[in-house]
């Protein structure tokens, strides 16, 4: 017997003796159960094993899943993908998603290297740590990576472990995940977010000719999250009927995130369809609209090609930044639009600044910010937007995600916790949105399992909170 084995055996004997004595002192009616519970509390929580594997996301692209084991149980986490296409370059301000680059497998998008890094390097660094110490766990990975963009370990590898550790930490404290996240962020209360629910998909997400990426509904007038979902789902199904009547039954195909993708090319055509669906559902005035423009995709030089998806484009529908500002201003006047994400190119800070100053709506920074604290700091200083789109896999760890949200909230910004095109059925972002009280969540359409999983988790959380549940509603920007 080794010295360590002897010490472990001796320590276990002492713990059993302490438990028996405690049962006697308490005059426990069920001594065996009392001793078992006492022993359970006496064991210090530690990570005992981390095991990763390659799985597929909602686009059929490889991503990472992790089982993290403690002396209490095992905790599963998976991460979304930042993948767009084999030819698309990685955004320069995005944390690096580690891929294999072996074109013979999954077009180079395998993640076996990242899986090996988790099973070897990250596991070795974290085994023995207390899963309740989220910041220490995340810092250990950051120190091991030693880069600003997570290029050594990979943001996908780090985030998968970070989320699994967060779930384990909640279990050790015997509290719900959202409560644990709330504790980590220093908040004393939780808030159910207003869902930004995709109803029409465009850009690269849909097979239509619509330049903008998404038209979304926001049920601000709901009294609780369950009613918000009811309002949005009924509108979505009414929209199917409207599209079928006006354009035909073949026009109800869905995009990557479950939004309907009718053959339209005009934003106003899409908005008119959604407004009619809202009216039919009986929620006129209670549901507002939001756009995710993703203008970087159709920025050519210093102009914007609104026909970039049309096979028969004339080349005449180019708009300057000033013309886009005029277009957005008219849209916000004619329709109940309260939020527009990435209305200009990621580097078009000047036009974004001008439009934000008009205060027509919430202006959400997406590609412009990349959930990057330095980019957020610049945007706050220059007032180039007034809301953050938080994509946790652009950050790399739970701790850093919480920190960038605090940075945005301190500037009185809105915060939207967002899904990705390539999603899994992990509902972590739902607990994150509630725990840090963002007031807004963007998780796709009420269609496709990987999107529904987020909404269903929020319904469970609201039920668990009972009379203590608070829905952000009209306080969506500052809950």
CSV table of C-alpha atoms in Angstrom, one decimal:
chain,number,residue,atom,x,y,z
A,1,UNK,CA,0.0,0.0,0.0
A,2,UNK,CA,1.4,3.4,-1.0
A,3,UNK,CA,1.6,6.3,1.4
A,4,UNK,CA,-1.3,8.1,-0.4
A,5,UNK,CA,-3.5,5.0,-0.3
A,6,UNK,CA,-2.9,4.6,3.4
A,7,UNK,CA,-3.7,8.3,4.0
A,8,UNK,CA,-6.9,8.1,1.9
A,9,UNK,CA,-8.0,4.9,3.8
A,10,UNK,CA,-7.3,6.5,7.1
A,11,UNK,CA,-9.1,9.7,6.2
A,12,UNK,CA,-12.2,7.7,5.0
A,13,UNK,CA,-12.2,5.8,8.4
A,14,UNK,CA,-12.2,9.1,10.3
A,15,UNK,CA,-15.1,10.5,8.2
A,16,UNK,CA,-17.1,7.3,8.8
A,17,UNK,CA,-16.5,7.6,12.5
A,18,UNK,CA,-17.5,11.2,12.5
A,19,UNK,CA,-20.7,10.4,10.6
A,20,UNK,CA,-21.6,7.6,13.1
A,21,UNK,CA,-21.0,9.9,16.1
A,22,UNK,CA,-23.1,12.6,14.4
A,23,UNK,CA,-26.0,10.2,13.9
A,24,UNK,CA,-25.8,9.2,17.6
A,25,UNK,CA,-25.8,12.8,18.8
A,26,UNK,CA,-28.8,13.6,16.5
A,27,UNK,CA,-30.7,10.5,17.5
A,28,UNK,CA,-31.4,10.0,13.9
A,29,UNK,CA,-34.5,7.8,13.2
A,30,UNK,CA,-32.8,6.4,10.1
A,31,UNK,CA,-29.1,6.2,11.0
A,32,UNK,CA,-28.0,4.7,7.7
A,33,UNK,CA,-29.6,7.5,5.7
A,34,UNK,CA,-28.2,10.1,8.1
A,35,UNK,CA,-24.7,8.6,7.8
A,36,UNK,CA,-24.9,8.5,4.0
A,37,UNK,CA,-26.0,12.2,3.8
A,38,UNK,CA,-23.3,13.2,6.3
A,39,UNK,CA,-20.7,11.4,4.3
A,40,UNK,CA,-21.9,13.0,1.1
A,41,UNK,CA,-21.5,16.5,2.6
A,42,UNK,CA,-18.1,15.6,4.1
A,43,UNK,CA,-16.6,14.8,0.7
A,44,UNK,CA,-14.8,17.9,-0.8
A,45,UNK,CA,-16.1,18.6,-4.3
A,46,UNK,CA,-13.5,18.1,-7.0
A,47,UNK,CA,-13.3,17.4,-10.7
A,48,UNK,CA,-12.3,13.8,-11.1
A,49,UNK,CA,-12.3,13.3,-14.9
A,50,UNK,CA,-13.1,15.2,-18.1
A,51,UNK,CA,-14.0,13.3,-21.3
A,52,UNK,CA,-14.7,15.0,-24.7
A,53,UNK,CA,-16.0,13.7,-28.0
A,54,UNK,CA,-16.9,14.9,-31.4
A,55,UNK,CA,-20.6,15.3,-32.2
A,56,UNK,CA,-22.6,17.1,-34.9
A,57,UNK,CA,-24.3,20.4,-34.7
A,58,UNK,CA,-27.7,21.4,-36.3
A,59,UNK,CA,-26.0,21.9,-39.7
A,60,UNK,CA,-24.3,18.6,-39.7
A,61,UNK,CA,-20.9,20.1,-38.8
A,62,UNK,CA,-18.6,18.7,-36.1
A,63,UNK,CA,-18.6,20.3,-32.7
A,64,UNK,CA,-17.6,19.3,-29.2
A,65,UNK,CA,-19.4,17.6,-26.3
A,66,UNK,CA,-17.9,17.1,-22.9
A,67,UNK,CA,-18.7,14.9,-19.9
A,68,UNK,CA,-17.2,16.4,-16.7
A,69,UNK,CA,-17.1,14.1,-13.7
A,70,UNK,CA,-17.0,15.1,-10.0
A,71,UNK,CA,-17.2,12.9,-6.9
A,72,UNK,CA,-20.9,13.7,-7.0
A,73,UNK,CA,-21.9,13.0,-10.6
A,74,UNK,CA,-21.3,13.7,-14.3
A,75,UNK,CA,-22.3,16.8,-16.2
A,76,UNK,CA,-22.8,17.1,-20.0
A,77,UNK,CA,-22.2,20.2,-22.1
A,78,UNK,CA,-21.9,20.8,-25.9
A,79,UNK,CA,-21.1,24.0,-27.8
A,80,UNK,CA,-22.5,25.7,-30.9
A,81,UNK,CA,-20.4,26.3,-34.0
A,82,UNK,CA,-19.2,29.5,-35.6
A,83,UNK,CA,-18.9,27.6,-38.9
A,84,UNK,CA,-20.4,29.4,-42.0
A,85,UNK,CA,-18.8,27.7,-45.0
A,86,UNK,CA,-15.5,26.0,-46.0
A,87,UNK,CA,-14.4,29.2,-47.8
A,88,UNK,CA,-15.5,31.7,-45.2
A,89,UNK,CA,-12.6,33.3,-43.3
A,90,UNK,CA,-12.6,33.4,-39.5
A,91,UNK,CA,-13.6,36.8,-38.2
A,92,UNK,CA,-10.4,38.5,-37.0
A,93,UNK,CA,-11.9,39.6,-33.7
A,94,UNK,CA,-13.6,36.2,-33.0
A,95,UNK,CA,-12.0,33.7,-30.5
A,96,UNK,CA,-10.5,30.9,-32.6
A,97,UNK,CA,-12.6,27.8,-33.1
A,98,UNK,CA,-10.1,24.9,-33.3
A,99,UNK,CA,-10.6,22.7,-36.4
A,100,UNK,CA,-8.6,19.8,-37.8
A,101,UNK,CA,-8.1,21.3,-41.3
A,102,UNK,CA,-8.1,17.7,-42.7
A,103,UNK,CA,-10.0,18.1,-46.0
A,104,UNK,CA,-10.5,14.4,-46.3
A,105,UNK,CA,-12.9,14.5,-43.3
A,106,UNK,CA,-15.8,16.8,-42.9
A,107,UNK,CA,-14.2,19.3,-45.4
A,108,UNK,CA,-11.6,20.1,-42.8
A,109,UNK,CA,-14.0,20.9,-40.0
A,110,UNK,CA,-13.4,18.0,-37.7
A,111,UNK,CA,-12.6,18.8,-34.1
A,112,UNK,CA,-10.6,15.7,-33.1
A,113,UNK,CA,-7.6,18.0,-32.2
A,114,UNK,CA,-9.7,20.0,-29.8
A,115,UNK,CA,-11.1,16.8,-28.3
A,116,UNK,CA,-7.6,15.5,-27.7
A,117,UNK,CA,-6.6,18.8,-26.1
A,118,UNK,CA,-9.5,18.5,-23.7
A,119,UNK,CA,-8.8,14.9,-22.8
A,120,UNK,CA,-5.1,15.5,-22.3
A,121,UNK,CA,-4.0,19.1,-21.5
A,122,UNK,CA,-7.2,20.7,-20.1
A,123,UNK,CA,-8.1,17.6,-18.1
A,124,UNK,CA,-4.6,17.4,-16.6
A,125,UNK,CA,-4.9,21.1,-15.6
A,126,UNK,CA,-8.4,20.9,-14.0
A,127,UNK,CA,-8.7,17.5,-12.4
A,128,UNK,CA,-8.7,18.1,-8.6
A,129,UNK,CA,-10.2,21.6,-8.8
A,130,UNK,CA,-13.4,22.6,-7.1
A,131,UNK,CA,-16.2,23.0,-9.8
A,132,UNK,CA,-17.8,25.7,-7.7
A,133,UNK,CA,-14.8,27.9,-8.4
A,134,UNK,CA,-15.7,29.0,-12.0
A,135,UNK,CA,-13.4,31.9,-12.3
A,136,UNK,CA,-10.4,29.8,-11.2
A,137,UNK,CA,-11.3,27.0,-13.6
A,138,UNK,CA,-11.6,29.5,-16.5
A,139,UNK,CA,-8.4,31.3,-15.5
A,140,UNK,CA,-6.5,28.0,-15.5
A,141,UNK,CA,-7.5,27.4,-19.1
A,142,UNK,CA,-6.7,31.0,-20.1
A,143,UNK,CA,-3.3,30.7,-18.5
A,144,UNK,CA,-2.7,27.4,-20.3
A,145,UNK,CA,-3.7,28.9,-23.6
A,146,UNK,CA,-1.7,32.1,-23.2
A,147,UNK,CA,-3.2,33.8,-26.3
A,148,UNK,CA,-5.8,36.6,-26.7
A,149,UNK,CA,-7.9,34.7,-29.2
A,150,UNK,CA,-7.8,31.2,-27.6
A,151,UNK,CA,-5.8,29.9,-30.6
A,152,UNK,CA,-3.8,27.3,-28.7
A,153,UNK,CA,-6.6,25.4,-26.9
A,154,UNK,CA,-9.5,26.6,-29.1
A,155,UNK,CA,-12.4,28.6,-27.8
A,156,UNK,CA,-14.7,25.6,-28.6
A,157,UNK,CA,-12.7,23.3,-26.4
A,158,UNK,CA,-12.4,25.8,-23.5
A,159,UNK,CA,-16.1,26.8,-23.6
A,160,UNK,CA,-17.3,23.2,-23.6
A,161,UNK,CA,-15.3,22.5,-20.5
A,162,UNK,CA,-16.3,25.9,-18.9
A,163,UNK,CA,-20.1,25.2,-19.4
A,164,UNK,CA,-19.7,21.6,-18.0
A,165,UNK,CA,-17.9,23.0,-15.0
A,166,UNK,CA,-20.6,25.6,-14.5
A,167,UNK,CA,-23.3,22.9,-14.4
A,168,UNK,CA,-21.2,20.8,-12.0
A,169,UNK,CA,-20.8,23.9,-9.8
A,170,UNK,CA,-24.5,24.4,-9.6
A,171,UNK,CA,-25.0,20.7,-8.7
A,172,UNK,CA,-22.4,20.9,-5.9
A,173,UNK,CA,-24.3,23.9,-4.4
A,174,UNK,CA,-27.6,22.1,-5.0
A,175,UNK,CA,-29.1,25.1,-6.7
A,176,UNK,CA,-30.5,25.5,-10.3
A,177,UNK,CA,-28.0,26.4,-13.0
A,178,UNK,CA,-29.5,29.9,-13.5
A,179,UNK,CA,-29.2,30.6,-9.7
A,180,UNK,CA,-25.5,29.6,-9.7
A,181,UNK,CA,-24.9,31.9,-12.7
A,182,UNK,CA,-26.7,34.7,-10.9
A,183,UNK,CA,-24.4,34.1,-7.9
A,184,UNK,CA,-21.3,34.1,-10.2
A,185,UNK,CA,-22.4,37.4,-11.7
A,186,UNK,CA,-23.1,39.0,-8.3
A,187,UNK,CA,-26.9,39.5,-9.0
A,188,UNK,CA,-29.5,38.9,-6.3
A,189,UNK,CA,-32.4,38.4,-8.6
A,190,UNK,CA,-33.3,36.6,-11.9
A,191,UNK,CA,-35.3,37.7,-14.8
A,192,UNK,CA,-37.0,35.8,-17.6
A,193,UNK,CA,-36.0,37.4,-21.0
A,194,UNK,CA,-38.2,38.7,-23.8
A,195,UNK,CA,-37.6,36.2,-26.7
A,196,UNK,CA,-36.5,37.6,-30.1
A,197,UNK,CA,-38.2,34.9,-32.1
A,198,UNK,CA,-37.2,34.4,-35.8
A,199,UNK,CA,-40.2,34.2,-38.1
A,200,UNK,CA,-38.6,34.9,-41.5
A,201,UNK,CA,-35.1,33.9,-42.4
A,202,UNK,CA,-33.0,35.5,-45.1
A,203,UNK,CA,-29.4,36.1,-46.0
A,204,UNK,CA,-27.4,32.9,-45.9
A,205,UNK,CA,-29.9,31.3,-43.4
A,206,UNK,CA,-32.7,31.0,-45.9
A,207,UNK,CA,-33.1,30.0,-49.6
A,208,UNK,CA,-35.0,33.2,-50.5
A,209,UNK,CA,-33.6,36.4,-52.0
A,210,UNK,CA,-34.0,38.5,-48.8
A,211,UNK,CA,-30.8,40.4,-48.0
A,212,UNK,CA,-31.4,40.8,-44.3
A,213,UNK,CA,-30.8,37.8,-42.1
A,214,UNK,CA,-33.9,37.7,-39.9
A,215,UNK,CA,-37.2,39.3,-39.2
A,216,UNK,CA,-38.2,38.6,-35.6
A,217,UNK,CA,-41.1,39.2,-33.2
A,218,UNK,CA,-40.7,40.3,-29.6
A,219,UNK,CA,-43.8,39.8,-27.4
A,220,UNK,CA,-43.3,42.7,-25.1
A,221,UNK,CA,-47.0,42.8,-24.1
A,222,UNK,CA,-47.0,39.4,-22.6
A,223,UNK,CA,-47.5,39.1,-18.8
A,224,UNK,CA,-45.1,36.2,-18.5
A,225,UNK,CA,-42.7,34.1,-20.5
A,226,UNK,CA,-45.2,31.3,-21.1
A,227,UNK,CA,-47.7,33.8,-22.6
A,228,UNK,CA,-44.9,35.3,-24.7
A,229,UNK,CA,-44.2,31.9,-26.2
A,230,UNK,CA,-47.9,31.4,-26.9
A,231,UNK,CA,-48.1,34.7,-28.7
A,232,UNK,CA,-45.0,34.1,-30.8
A,233,UNK,CA,-45.9,30.5,-31.7
A,234,UNK,CA,-49.4,31.5,-32.8
A,235,UNK,CA,-48.1,34.3,-34.9
A,236,UNK,CA,-45.5,31.9,-36.5
A,237,UNK,CA,-48.3,29.5,-37.5
A,238,UNK,CA,-50.5,32.3,-38.7
A,239,UNK,CA,-47.6,33.5,-40.8
A,240,UNK,CA,-47.4,30.1,-42.4
A,241,UNK,CA,-51.1,30.4,-43.4
A,242,UNK,CA,-50.5,34.0,-44.7
A,243,UNK,CA,-47.6,32.9,-46.9
A,244,UNK,CA,-49.4,29.8,-48.2
A,245,UNK,CA,-52.4,32.0,-49.2
A,246,UNK,CA,-50.4,34.7,-50.8
A,247,UNK,CA,-47.4,32.9,-52.3
A,248,UNK,CA,-48.3,29.2,-52.3
A,249,UNK,CA,-47.7,26.1,-50.1
A,250,UNK,CA,-44.2,25.6,-51.4
A,251,UNK,CA,-43.0,28.9,-49.9
A,252,UNK,CA,-43.0,27.7,-46.3
A,253,UNK,CA,-39.6,26.1,-46.3
A,254,UNK,CA,-37.4,27.0,-43.3
A,255,UNK,CA,-33.9,28.4,-42.9
A,256,UNK,CA,-31.1,27.2,-40.7
A,257,UNK,CA,-32.7,28.7,-37.6
A,258,UNK,CA,-36.2,27.5,-38.3
A,259,UNK,CA,-37.5,30.8,-39.7
A,260,UNK,CA,-39.8,30.7,-42.8
A,261,UNK,CA,-38.1,31.5,-46.1
A,262,UNK,CA,-40.7,32.6,-48.7
A,263,UNK,CA,-39.5,33.8,-52.1
A,264,UNK,CA,-39.3,37.5,-51.3
A,265,UNK,CA,-36.6,40.1,-51.9
A,266,UNK,CA,-38.0,43.2,-50.2
A,267,UNK,CA,-37.8,43.8,-46.4
A,268,UNK,CA,-41.1,45.6,-46.5
A,269,UNK,CA,-42.7,42.5,-48.2
A,270,UNK,CA,-41.5,40.4,-45.3
A,271,UNK,CA,-42.6,42.9,-42.7
A,272,UNK,CA,-46.1,43.2,-44.3
A,273,UNK,CA,-46.5,39.4,-44.1
A,274,UNK,CA,-45.5,39.4,-40.4
A,275,UNK,CA,-47.8,42.3,-39.5
A,276,UNK,CA,-50.7,40.5,-41.1
A,277,UNK,CA,-49.9,37.3,-39.1
A,278,UNK,CA,-49.8,39.4,-35.9
A,279,UNK,CA,-53.2,40.9,-36.7
A,280,UNK,CA,-54.7,37.5,-37.4
A,281,UNK,CA,-53.3,36.2,-34.1
A,282,UNK,CA,-54.9,39.1,-32.3
A,283,UNK,CA,-51.7,40.6,-30.9
A,284,UNK,CA,-51.5,43.9,-32.7
A,285,UNK,CA,-49.8,46.4,-30.4
A,286,UNK,CA,-48.5,43.7,-28.0
A,287,UNK,CA,-45.9,42.3,-30.3
A,288,UNK,CA,-43.0,44.4,-31.6
A,289,UNK,CA,-40.6,43.7,-34.4
A,290,UNK,CA,-36.8,43.3,-34.7
A,291,UNK,CA,-34.4,42.9,-37.6
A,292,UNK,CA,-31.1,41.2,-37.8
A,293,UNK,CA,-29.6,42.8,-40.9
A,294,UNK,CA,-26.1,41.3,-40.9
A,295,UNK,CA,-25.1,44.0,-43.4
A,296,UNK,CA,-21.4,42.9,-43.5
A,297,UNK,CA,-22.5,40.1,-45.9
A,298,UNK,CA,-23.7,42.5,-48.6
A,299,UNK,CA,-21.2,45.3,-48.1
A,300,UNK,CA,-19.2,45.9,-51.3
A,301,UNK,CA,-16.6,48.6,-50.9
A,302,UNK,CA,-18.5,51.4,-49.1
A,303,UNK,CA,-21.9,50.5,-50.6
A,304,UNK,CA,-24.5,47.8,-49.7
A,305,UNK,CA,-25.9,45.5,-52.4
A,306,UNK,CA,-29.5,44.8,-51.4
A,307,UNK,CA,-29.8,42.4,-54.4
A,308,UNK,CA,-26.7,40.3,-53.5
A,309,UNK,CA,-28.8,37.1,-53.3
A,310,UNK,CA,-30.9,37.7,-56.5
A,311,UNK,CA,-29.8,35.6,-59.5
A,312,UNK,CA,-31.2,38.3,-61.8
A,313,UNK,CA,-29.9,41.3,-60.1
A,314,UNK,CA,-29.5,44.4,-62.2
A,315,UNK,CA,-26.7,45.8,-60.2
A,316,UNK,CA,-28.7,49.0,-59.5
A,317,UNK,CA,-29.9,48.3,-56.0
A,318,UNK,CA,-26.8,49.5,-54.2
A,319,UNK,CA,-27.2,51.8,-51.2
A,320,UNK,CA,-24.8,54.1,-49.5
A,321,UNK,CA,-24.6,54.2,-45.7
A,322,UNK,CA,-26.6,57.4,-45.8
A,323,UNK,CA,-29.3,55.8,-47.9
A,324,UNK,CA,-29.4,52.8,-45.5
A,325,UNK,CA,-29.9,55.3,-42.6
A,326,UNK,CA,-32.9,56.8,-44.5
A,327,UNK,CA,-34.3,53.3,-45.2
A,328,UNK,CA,-34.0,52.2,-41.6
A,329,UNK,CA,-35.5,55.5,-40.4
A,330,UNK,CA,-38.6,54.9,-42.7
A,331,UNK,CA,-38.9,51.3,-41.6
A,332,UNK,CA,-38.9,52.3,-37.9
A,333,UNK,CA,-41.5,54.9,-38.7
A,334,UNK,CA,-43.8,52.6,-40.7
A,335,UNK,CA,-43.5,49.5,-38.6
A,336,UNK,CA,-43.2,48.7,-34.9
A,337,UNK,CA,-39.5,47.9,-35.1
A,338,UNK,CA,-37.7,48.4,-31.8
A,339,UNK,CA,-34.3,46.7,-32.5
A,340,UNK,CA,-32.0,46.4,-35.4
A,341,UNK,CA,-28.8,44.2,-35.3
A,342,UNK,CA,-25.7,45.0,-37.3
A,343,UNK,CA,-27.3,47.5,-39.7
A,344,UNK,CA,-24.0,48.3,-41.3
A,345,UNK,CA,-20.7,46.6,-42.1
A,346,UNK,CA,-18.6,45.5,-39.1
A,347,UNK,CA,-16.1,48.2,-39.8
A,348,UNK,CA,-18.6,51.0,-40.7
A,349,UNK,CA,-18.4,52.7,-37.4
A,350,UNK,CA,-19.3,56.1,-38.7
A,351,UNK,CA,-22.7,55.3,-40.2
A,352,UNK,CA,-23.6,53.1,-37.2
A,353,UNK,CA,-22.7,56.0,-34.9
A,354,UNK,CA,-25.0,58.4,-36.9
A,355,UNK,CA,-27.9,55.9,-36.9
A,356,UNK,CA,-27.5,55.1,-33.2
A,357,UNK,CA,-27.6,58.8,-32.3
A,358,UNK,CA,-31.1,59.1,-34.0
A,359,UNK,CA,-32.5,56.8,-31.3
A,360,UNK,CA,-35.1,55.2,-33.5
A,361,UNK,CA,-34.5,51.8,-32.0
A,362,UNK,CA,-32.0,49.6,-30.1
A,363,UNK,CA,-28.9,49.2,-32.3
A,364,UNK,CA,-27.2,45.9,-31.6
A,365,UNK,CA,-23.6,45.3,-32.3
A,366,UNK,CA,-22.9,41.8,-33.7
A,367,UNK,CA,-20.0,41.5,-36.2
A,368,UNK,CA,-18.8,44.9,-35.1
A,369,UNK,CA,-18.3,43.7,-31.5
A,370,UNK,CA,-17.7,39.9,-31.7
A,371,UNK,CA,-18.5,39.8,-28.0
A,372,UNK,CA,-14.9,41.2,-27.6
A,373,UNK,CA,-14.4,43.4,-24.6
A,374,UNK,CA,-12.0,45.7,-26.4
A,375,UNK,CA,-14.4,46.2,-29.3
A,376,UNK,CA,-17.2,46.8,-26.8
A,377,UNK,CA,-15.1,49.4,-25.0
A,378,UNK,CA,-14.5,51.3,-28.2
A,379,UNK,CA,-18.2,51.1,-29.2
A,380,UNK,CA,-19.2,52.5,-25.8
A,381,UNK,CA,-16.7,55.3,-26.1
A,382,UNK,CA,-17.7,56.2,-29.6
A,383,UNK,CA,-21.5,55.5,-29.2
A,384,UNK,CA,-21.5,53.4,-32.3
A,385,UNK,CA,-24.3,51.1,-31.0
A,386,UNK,CA,-26.2,50.6,-27.7
A,387,UNK,CA,-26.6,46.9,-27.3
A,388,UNK,CA,-24.4,43.8,-27.2
A,389,UNK,CA,-25.2,40.5,-29.0
A,390,UNK,CA,-23.6,38.0,-26.8
A,391,UNK,CA,-22.4,34.8,-28.4
A,392,UNK,CA,-20.6,32.8,-25.8
A,393,UNK,CA,-18.5,30.8,-28.2
A,394,UNK,CA,-17.0,34.2,-29.4
A,395,UNK,CA,-15.7,34.6,-25.8
A,396,UNK,CA,-14.6,31.2,-24.8
A,397,UNK,CA,-15.4,30.9,-21.1
A,398,UNK,CA,-18.4,31.5,-18.8
A,399,UNK,CA,-16.4,34.0,-16.7
A,400,UNK,CA,-15.5,36.2,-19.6
A,401,UNK,CA,-19.0,36.1,-20.9
A,402,UNK,CA,-20.3,37.4,-17.6
A,403,UNK,CA,-17.6,40.1,-17.6
A,404,UNK,CA,-18.5,41.4,-21.0
A,405,UNK,CA,-22.2,41.5,-20.1
A,406,UNK,CA,-21.3,43.6,-17.0
A,407,UNK,CA,-19.3,45.9,-19.2
A,408,UNK,CA,-22.3,46.5,-21.5
A,409,UNK,CA,-24.7,46.9,-18.6
A,410,UNK,CA,-22.5,49.4,-16.9
A,411,UNK,CA,-22.8,51.5,-20.1
A,412,UNK,CA,-26.6,51.2,-19.9
A,413,UNK,CA,-26.7,49.1,-23.0
A,414,UNK,CA,-29.1,46.4,-23.8
A,415,UNK,CA,-27.8,42.8,-24.0
A,416,UNK,CA,-29.1,40.0,-26.2
A,417,UNK,CA,-27.9,36.4,-25.4
A,418,UNK,CA,-27.8,34.7,-28.8
A,419,UNK,CA,-27.7,31.3,-30.3
A,420,UNK,CA,-25.6,30.4,-33.4
A,421,UNK,CA,-26.5,29.0,-36.8
A,422,UNK,CA,-24.8,25.7,-35.9
A,423,UNK,CA,-26.5,24.8,-32.6
A,424,UNK,CA,-26.9,21.8,-30.3
A,425,UNK,CA,-29.7,20.9,-28.0
A,426,UNK,CA,-27.7,22.2,-25.0
A,427,UNK,CA,-29.9,24.9,-23.4
A,428,UNK,CA,-27.2,26.6,-21.4
A,429,UNK,CA,-27.8,30.0,-22.9
A,430,UNK,CA,-31.4,30.0,-21.4
A,431,UNK,CA,-30.0,29.7,-17.9
A,432,UNK,CA,-27.3,32.2,-18.7
A,433,UNK,CA,-29.9,34.8,-19.9
A,434,UNK,CA,-32.0,34.3,-16.7
A,435,UNK,CA,-29.0,34.2,-14.4
A,436,UNK,CA,-27.4,37.4,-15.6
A,437,UNK,CA,-30.7,39.2,-16.3
A,438,UNK,CA,-30.1,40.3,-19.9
A,439,UNK,CA,-33.8,40.8,-20.6
A,440,UNK,CA,-33.4,39.5,-24.1
A,441,UNK,CA,-32.6,36.2,-25.8
A,442,UNK,CA,-32.4,35.3,-29.4
A,443,UNK,CA,-32.7,31.5,-29.9
A,444,UNK,CA,-34.3,31.1,-33.4
A,445,UNK,CA,-37.7,30.1,-34.5
A,446,UNK,CA,-40.3,28.1,-32.6
A,447,UNK,CA,-39.2,25.2,-34.9
A,448,UNK,CA,-36.4,22.7,-34.9
A,449,UNK,CA,-35.4,20.9,-31.8
A,450,UNK,CA,-32.1,22.7,-31.1
A,451,UNK,CA,-34.0,26.0,-31.0
A,452,UNK,CA,-37.0,24.7,-29.1
A,453,UNK,CA,-34.7,23.3,-26.4
A,454,UNK,CA,-33.8,26.8,-25.3
A,455,UNK,CA,-37.4,28.0,-25.1
A,456,UNK,CA,-38.6,24.9,-23.3
A,457,UNK,CA,-35.9,25.4,-20.7
A,458,UNK,CA,-37.1,28.9,-20.1
A,459,UNK,CA,-40.6,27.6,-19.6
A,460,UNK,CA,-39.3,25.1,-17.0
A,461,UNK,CA,-37.4,27.9,-15.2
A,462,UNK,CA,-40.5,30.1,-15.1
A,463,UNK,CA,-42.5,27.2,-13.7
A,464,UNK,CA,-39.8,26.5,-11.0
A,465,UNK,CA,-39.7,30.1,-9.9
A,466,UNK,CA,-43.4,30.1,-9.6
A,467,UNK,CA,-44.8,33.3,-8.1
A,468,UNK,CA,-41.2,34.7,-7.9
A,469,UNK,CA,-40.8,34.6,-11.7
A,470,UNK,CA,-40.3,38.1,-13.3
A,471,UNK,CA,-40.8,38.5,-17.0
A,472,UNK,CA,-38.7,41.4,-18.5
A,473,UNK,CA,-41.6,42.6,-20.8
A,474,UNK,CA,-41.6,46.3,-21.2
A,475,UNK,CA,-38.3,46.5,-19.2
A,476,UNK,CA,-36.6,44.4,-21.9
A,477,UNK,CA,-33.5,46.7,-22.2
A,478,UNK,CA,-33.0,47.3,-18.5
A,479,UNK,CA,-34.7,44.6,-16.4
